[in-house]
XYZ file of C-alpha atoms in Angstrom:
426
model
C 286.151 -22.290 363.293
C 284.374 -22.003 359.716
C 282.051 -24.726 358.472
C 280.680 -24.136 354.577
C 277.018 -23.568 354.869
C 275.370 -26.503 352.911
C 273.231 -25.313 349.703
C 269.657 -26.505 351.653
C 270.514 -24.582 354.621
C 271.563 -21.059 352.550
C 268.007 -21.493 350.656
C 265.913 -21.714 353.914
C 267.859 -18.723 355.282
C 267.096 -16.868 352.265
C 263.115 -17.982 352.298
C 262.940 -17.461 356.105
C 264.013 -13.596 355.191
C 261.772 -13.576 352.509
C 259.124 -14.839 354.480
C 259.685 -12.310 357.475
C 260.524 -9.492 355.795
C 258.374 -10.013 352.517
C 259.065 -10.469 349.188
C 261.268 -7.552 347.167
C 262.180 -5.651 350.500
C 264.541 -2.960 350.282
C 267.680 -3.405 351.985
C 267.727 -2.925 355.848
C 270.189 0.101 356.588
C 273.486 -0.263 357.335
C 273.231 -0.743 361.195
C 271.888 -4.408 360.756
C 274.613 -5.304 358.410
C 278.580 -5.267 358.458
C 279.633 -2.688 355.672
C 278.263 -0.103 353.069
C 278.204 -0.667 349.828
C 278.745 2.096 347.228
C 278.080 1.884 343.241
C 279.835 4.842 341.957
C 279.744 5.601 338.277
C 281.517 8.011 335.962
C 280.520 10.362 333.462
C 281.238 9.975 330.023
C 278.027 11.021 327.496
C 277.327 7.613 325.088
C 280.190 6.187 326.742
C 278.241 5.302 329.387
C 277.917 1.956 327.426
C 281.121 -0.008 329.041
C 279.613 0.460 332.554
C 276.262 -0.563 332.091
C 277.454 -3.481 330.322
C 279.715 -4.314 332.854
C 276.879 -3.866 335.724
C 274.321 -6.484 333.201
C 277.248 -9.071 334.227
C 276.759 -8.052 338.305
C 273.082 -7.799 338.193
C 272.819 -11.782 336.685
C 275.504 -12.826 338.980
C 272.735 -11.336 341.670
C 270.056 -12.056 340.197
C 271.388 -15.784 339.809
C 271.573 -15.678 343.847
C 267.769 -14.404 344.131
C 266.099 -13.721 341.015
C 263.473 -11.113 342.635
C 266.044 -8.641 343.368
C 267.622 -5.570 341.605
C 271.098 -3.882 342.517
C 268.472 -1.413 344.157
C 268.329 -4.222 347.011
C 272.200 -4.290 347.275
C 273.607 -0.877 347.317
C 273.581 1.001 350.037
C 274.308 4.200 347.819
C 274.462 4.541 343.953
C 276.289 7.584 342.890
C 276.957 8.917 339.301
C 277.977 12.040 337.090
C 277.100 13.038 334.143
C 275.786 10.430 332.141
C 276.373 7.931 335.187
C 273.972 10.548 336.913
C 271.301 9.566 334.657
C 272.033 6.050 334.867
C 272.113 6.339 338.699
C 268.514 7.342 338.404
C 267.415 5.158 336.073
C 268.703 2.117 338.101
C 266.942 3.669 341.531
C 264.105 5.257 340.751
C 260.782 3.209 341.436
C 258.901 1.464 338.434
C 254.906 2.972 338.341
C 254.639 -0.852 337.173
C 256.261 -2.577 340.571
C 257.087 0.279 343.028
C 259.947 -1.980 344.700
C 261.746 -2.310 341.370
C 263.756 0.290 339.245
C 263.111 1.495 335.769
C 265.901 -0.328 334.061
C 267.881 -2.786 334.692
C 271.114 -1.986 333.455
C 271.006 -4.171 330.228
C 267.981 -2.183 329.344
C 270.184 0.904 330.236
C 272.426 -0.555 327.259
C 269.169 -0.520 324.958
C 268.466 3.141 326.509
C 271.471 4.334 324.909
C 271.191 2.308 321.900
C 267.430 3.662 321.388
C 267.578 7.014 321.846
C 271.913 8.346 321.716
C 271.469 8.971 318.244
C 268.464 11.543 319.003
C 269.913 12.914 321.962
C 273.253 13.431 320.026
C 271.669 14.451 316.823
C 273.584 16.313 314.530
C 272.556 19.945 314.529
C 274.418 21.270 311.330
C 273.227 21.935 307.910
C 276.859 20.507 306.507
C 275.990 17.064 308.078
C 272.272 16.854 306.598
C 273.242 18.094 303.191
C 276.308 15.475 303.425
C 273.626 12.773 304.783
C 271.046 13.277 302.003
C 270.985 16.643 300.366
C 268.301 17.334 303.715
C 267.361 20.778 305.485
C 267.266 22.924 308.347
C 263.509 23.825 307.574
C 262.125 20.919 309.591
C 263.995 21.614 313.030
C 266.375 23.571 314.647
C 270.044 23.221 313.657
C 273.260 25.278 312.913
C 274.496 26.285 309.675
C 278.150 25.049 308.623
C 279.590 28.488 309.224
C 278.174 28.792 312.439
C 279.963 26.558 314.107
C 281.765 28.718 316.741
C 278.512 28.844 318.630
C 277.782 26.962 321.526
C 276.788 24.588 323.025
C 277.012 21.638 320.328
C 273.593 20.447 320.833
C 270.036 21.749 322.078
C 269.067 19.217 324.921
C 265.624 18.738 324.051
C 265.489 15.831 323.261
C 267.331 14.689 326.402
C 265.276 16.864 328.266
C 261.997 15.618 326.839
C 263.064 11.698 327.387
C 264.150 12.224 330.739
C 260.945 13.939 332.279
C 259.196 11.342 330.297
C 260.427 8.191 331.910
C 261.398 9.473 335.589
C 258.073 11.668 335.514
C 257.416 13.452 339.091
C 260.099 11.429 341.266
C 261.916 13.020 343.521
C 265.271 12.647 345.310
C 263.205 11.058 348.211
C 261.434 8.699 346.395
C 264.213 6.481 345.295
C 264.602 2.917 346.282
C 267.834 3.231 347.570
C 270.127 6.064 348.462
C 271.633 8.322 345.763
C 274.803 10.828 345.336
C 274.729 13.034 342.176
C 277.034 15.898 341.971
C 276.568 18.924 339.524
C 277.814 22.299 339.514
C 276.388 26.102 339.956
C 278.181 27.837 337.626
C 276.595 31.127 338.523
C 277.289 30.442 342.478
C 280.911 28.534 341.977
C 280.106 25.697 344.009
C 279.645 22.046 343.924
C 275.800 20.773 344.401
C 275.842 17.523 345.683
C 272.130 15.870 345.661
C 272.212 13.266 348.423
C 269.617 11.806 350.172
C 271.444 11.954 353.125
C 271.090 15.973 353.228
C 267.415 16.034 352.986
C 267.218 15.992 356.609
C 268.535 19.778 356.625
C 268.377 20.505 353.066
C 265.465 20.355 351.797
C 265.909 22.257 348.788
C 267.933 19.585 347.655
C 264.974 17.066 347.219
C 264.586 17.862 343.596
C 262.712 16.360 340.968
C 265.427 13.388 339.857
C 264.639 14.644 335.970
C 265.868 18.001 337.004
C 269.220 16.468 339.067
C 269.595 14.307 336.228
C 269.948 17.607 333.369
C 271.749 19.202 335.696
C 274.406 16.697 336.070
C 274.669 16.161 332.669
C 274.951 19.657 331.315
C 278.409 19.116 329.197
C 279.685 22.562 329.251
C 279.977 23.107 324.971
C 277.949 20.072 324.285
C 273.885 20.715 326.102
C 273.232 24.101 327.328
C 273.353 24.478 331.305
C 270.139 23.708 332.826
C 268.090 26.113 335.283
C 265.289 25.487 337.336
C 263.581 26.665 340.738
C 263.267 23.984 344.086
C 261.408 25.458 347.001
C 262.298 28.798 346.600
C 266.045 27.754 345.665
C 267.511 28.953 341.880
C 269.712 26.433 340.670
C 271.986 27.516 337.534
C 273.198 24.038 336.846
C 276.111 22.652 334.445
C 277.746 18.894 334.565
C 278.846 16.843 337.441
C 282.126 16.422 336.046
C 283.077 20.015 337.297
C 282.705 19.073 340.379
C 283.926 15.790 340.393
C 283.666 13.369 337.196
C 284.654 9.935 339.240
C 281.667 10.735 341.830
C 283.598 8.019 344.082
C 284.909 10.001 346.603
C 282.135 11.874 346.847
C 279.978 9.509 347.851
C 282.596 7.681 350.026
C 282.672 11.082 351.963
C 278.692 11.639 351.854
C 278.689 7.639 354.040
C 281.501 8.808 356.297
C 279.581 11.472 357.367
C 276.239 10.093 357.630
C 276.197 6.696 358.398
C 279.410 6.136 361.113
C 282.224 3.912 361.395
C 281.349 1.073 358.845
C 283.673 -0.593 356.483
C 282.802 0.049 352.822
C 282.459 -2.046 349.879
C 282.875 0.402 347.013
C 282.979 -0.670 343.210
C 283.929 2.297 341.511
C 283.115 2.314 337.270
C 284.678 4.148 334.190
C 283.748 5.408 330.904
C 287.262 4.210 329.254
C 290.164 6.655 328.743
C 292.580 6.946 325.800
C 295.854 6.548 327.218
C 297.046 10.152 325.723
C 294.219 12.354 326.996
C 293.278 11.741 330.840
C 290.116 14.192 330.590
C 288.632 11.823 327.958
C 287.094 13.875 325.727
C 284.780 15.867 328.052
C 284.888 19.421 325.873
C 284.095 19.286 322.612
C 287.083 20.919 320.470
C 285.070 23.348 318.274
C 283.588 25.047 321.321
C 286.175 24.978 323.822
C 288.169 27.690 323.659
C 285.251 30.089 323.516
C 283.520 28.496 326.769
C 286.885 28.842 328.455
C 287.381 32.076 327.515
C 283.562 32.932 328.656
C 283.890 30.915 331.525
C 286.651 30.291 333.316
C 285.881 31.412 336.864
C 283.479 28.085 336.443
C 286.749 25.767 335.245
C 289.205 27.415 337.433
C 286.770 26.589 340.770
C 285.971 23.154 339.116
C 290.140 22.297 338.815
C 290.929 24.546 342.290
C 287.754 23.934 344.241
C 288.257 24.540 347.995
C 285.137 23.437 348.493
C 285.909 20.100 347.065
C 289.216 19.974 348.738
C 287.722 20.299 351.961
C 284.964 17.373 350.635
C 288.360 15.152 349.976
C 290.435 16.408 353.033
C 286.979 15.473 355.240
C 286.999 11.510 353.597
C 290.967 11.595 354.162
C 291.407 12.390 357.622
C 288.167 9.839 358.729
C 289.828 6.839 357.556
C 291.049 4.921 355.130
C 289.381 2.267 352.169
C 290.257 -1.466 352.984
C 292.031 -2.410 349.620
C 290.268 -5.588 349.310
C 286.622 -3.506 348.888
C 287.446 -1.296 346.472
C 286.783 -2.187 342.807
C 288.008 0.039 340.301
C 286.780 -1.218 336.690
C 287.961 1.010 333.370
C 289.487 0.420 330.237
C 292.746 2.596 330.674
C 293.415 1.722 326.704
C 290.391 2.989 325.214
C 290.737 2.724 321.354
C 290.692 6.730 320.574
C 288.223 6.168 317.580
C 285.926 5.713 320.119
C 286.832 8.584 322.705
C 284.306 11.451 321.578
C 281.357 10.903 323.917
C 278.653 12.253 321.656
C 279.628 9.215 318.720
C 276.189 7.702 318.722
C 276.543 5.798 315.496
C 275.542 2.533 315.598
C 278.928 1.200 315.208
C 280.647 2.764 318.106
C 277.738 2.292 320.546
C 278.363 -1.791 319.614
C 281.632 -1.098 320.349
C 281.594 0.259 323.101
C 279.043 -2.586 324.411
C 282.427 -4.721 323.174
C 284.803 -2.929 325.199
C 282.552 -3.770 328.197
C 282.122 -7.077 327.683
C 286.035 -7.602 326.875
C 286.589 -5.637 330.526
C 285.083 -8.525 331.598
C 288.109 -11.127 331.030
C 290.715 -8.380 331.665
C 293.079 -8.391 334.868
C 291.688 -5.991 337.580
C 294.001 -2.966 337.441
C 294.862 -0.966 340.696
C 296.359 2.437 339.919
C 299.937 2.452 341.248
C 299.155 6.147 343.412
C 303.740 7.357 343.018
C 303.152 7.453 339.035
C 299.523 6.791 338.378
C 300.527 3.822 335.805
C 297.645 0.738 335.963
C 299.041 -2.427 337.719
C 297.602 -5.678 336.884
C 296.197 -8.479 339.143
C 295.699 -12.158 339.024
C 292.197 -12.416 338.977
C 290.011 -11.392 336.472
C 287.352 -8.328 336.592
C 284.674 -10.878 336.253
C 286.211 -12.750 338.751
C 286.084 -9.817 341.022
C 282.994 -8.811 339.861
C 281.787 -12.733 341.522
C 283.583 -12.118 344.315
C 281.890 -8.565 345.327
C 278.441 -10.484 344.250
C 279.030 -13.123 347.123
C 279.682 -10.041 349.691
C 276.587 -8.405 348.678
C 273.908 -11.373 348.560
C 275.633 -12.209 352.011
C 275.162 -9.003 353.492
C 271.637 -8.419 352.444
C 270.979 -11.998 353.844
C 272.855 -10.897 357.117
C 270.480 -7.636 357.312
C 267.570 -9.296 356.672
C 268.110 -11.824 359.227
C 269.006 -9.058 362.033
C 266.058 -7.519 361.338
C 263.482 -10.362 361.628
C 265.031 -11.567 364.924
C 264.959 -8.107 365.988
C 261.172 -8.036 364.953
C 260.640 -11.211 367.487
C 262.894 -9.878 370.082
C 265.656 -12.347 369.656
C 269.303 -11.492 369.684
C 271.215 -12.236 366.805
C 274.586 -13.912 367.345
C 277.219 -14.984 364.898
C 278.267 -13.358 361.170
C 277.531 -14.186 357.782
C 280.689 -13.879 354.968
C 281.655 -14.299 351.512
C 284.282 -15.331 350.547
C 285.680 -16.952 346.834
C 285.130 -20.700 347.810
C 280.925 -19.567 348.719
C 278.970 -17.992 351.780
C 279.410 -19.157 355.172
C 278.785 -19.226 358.796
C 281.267 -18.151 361.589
């Protein structure tokens, strides 16, 4: 029998885990709580916009339930690619400022890409300066107009330069909660996956996150492939996305294998898709067909992978998702104005911060899996977005309860669970 937990008696559960466990603790692991939870987020270069604008809504709705948290405190794992790569660091690495506290939250992710897209997608031709202004090549590096046939589209340094300078010397280890970030060797042909869960036996792996970050977001014909040496390791790095550019799965398989038989809670984000071009604008037409032609044993192992078969066939044959847990949020309609992922004008980037927002009121969508066509629901994604926020607060409260009466040697008996009429007590 179920009895609603009354408002009083939620807040001194919530102040008598604060008060054992301190202040801004990180979540307990797993094994005092009920499920996983997984952020996953895609790539998508400026796009990146519609997901962090559609975690701002989540992190208030959390942050309305305990205002000294951070989505840090609530996901187990946060997993990106690409551009979601460098958001997955950005909302788990520690602040210098308040070590138990990420960099960004994600509305000042939004302001990120506001801030500095436009640099880190600066035009690099002498036709676009002279049509902006009559202006030069002298003062920095850039491409001529006839040399467009060269790759890749832009130079990185900038990206490069902003991304050592605000995740500094952290490494893989040092984040506040678990991460999954794939990239992709193109000189080895293999998927990299930098977990946390592998340091144990890879060590390698535990990378400097401004290095996993470049590496995952290497667009093959839009930033040049990024190299660099880990304890005695050469990495030859380009994007995420040829390995896998919905990192869900991945990181779904990375907790199956490292954490046991727990249910997951898994809210999986997009970058928006046009409905006519399913690889949403991940190559850059002027360059493509030469970086095919130069590389194709690194696309034909990214579309053919056995190695990331037998990642998926590993996930598959351990179980199945519960449908209820899994969130899938993406604008399947994406306006195709807005589809070229290095369009860091002002007026897409607000538009894109639109499209978000509008995702917001949308039906969720569940992909019907016999003709891949989105199906509609009847409940909103903010809704559902409310709904996964109750399951969250009430499994970090769950955790953090375990643990203290574990702390005074006292067994812990009963459940806590969310569900859409409020937390309660079984």
């Amino acid at each position: 029998m179920k009895h609603t937990m009354s408002p009083f008696l939620l807040f001194a559960l919530m102040l008598f885990s604060q008060f054992m466990a301190g202040f801004n603790t990180p979540l307990p692991p797993p094994s005092y709580g009920d499920h996983v939870s997984i952020l996953s987020i895609d790539g998508g270069g400026i796009r990146g916009i519609i997901p962090a604008t559609v975690l701002d809504y989540l992190d208030k709705a959390l942050k309305a339930k305990d205002p000294t948290t951070s989505l840090a405190h609530y996901f187990d794992v946060i997993s990106g690619t690409s551009t979601g790569g460098l958001m997955t660091a950005m909302l788990a690495a520690p602040n210098s400022s308040n070590s138990n506290h990420p960099i960004f939250t994600p509305s000042e992710v939004v302001q990120f890409y506001k801030k500095y897209g436009p640099d880190i997608f600066e035009p690099r031709f002498a036709l676009i300066s002279l049509l902006k202004g009559f202006g030069s090549c002298d003062a920095k590096p850039c491409r001529a107009w006839y040399d467009l046939e060269k790759c890749p589209k832009y130079d990185g340094e900038f990206l490069r330069d902003i991304t050592r300078k605000i995740l500094k010397d952290t490494r893989l280890n040092q984040t506040l909660t678990n991460v999954v970030i794939p990239s992709f060797d193109e000189r080895k042909l293999y998927p990299v996956i930098f977990s946390n869960f592998k340091l144990k036996t890879e060590t390698y792996l535990n990378a400097k996150l401004s290095d996993v970050c470049l590496s995952t977001s290497a667009a093959p014909t839009y930033l040049p492939p990024h190299q660099f040496e880990n304890d005695g390791v050469q990495f030859d790095m380009v994007d995420g996305a040829m390995a896998a550019n919905n990192p869900a799965l991945v990181a779904v398989s990375e907790v199956i294998q490292h954490t046991g038989n727990k249910e997951i809670l898994l809210l999986s984000l997009g970058t928006g898709i046009t409905a006519n071009n399913k690889l949403g604008g991940i190559f850059d037409g002027v360059c493509q067909l030469q970086w095919l032609l130069n590389s194709y044993g690194v696309f034909s192992e990214a579309l053919y992978s056995t190695d990331m078969t037998h990642y998926y066939l590993a996930t598959v044959f351990s179980g199945f998702l519960p449908q209820d847990n899994y969130l899938r949020i993406e604008e399947y309609n994406l306006d195709p104005s807005m589809e070229d992922m290095d369009d860091a004008s002002p007026k897409n980037m607000d538009k894109l911060e639109k499209v978000g927002k509008n995702l917001l009121s949308q039906s969720v969508s569940r992909i019907n899996i016999n003709n891949f066509v989105p199906v509609p629901l009847d409940q909103t994604n903010a809704q559902a977005l409310d709904r996964l926020a109750d399951k969250l607060y009430a499994e970090r409260l769950l955790r953090l309860k375990r643990k203290s009466m574990e702390k005074r040697r006292r067994p812990f008996i009963g459940t806590v669970e969310a569900n859409s009429n409020g937390i309660s007590a079984a």
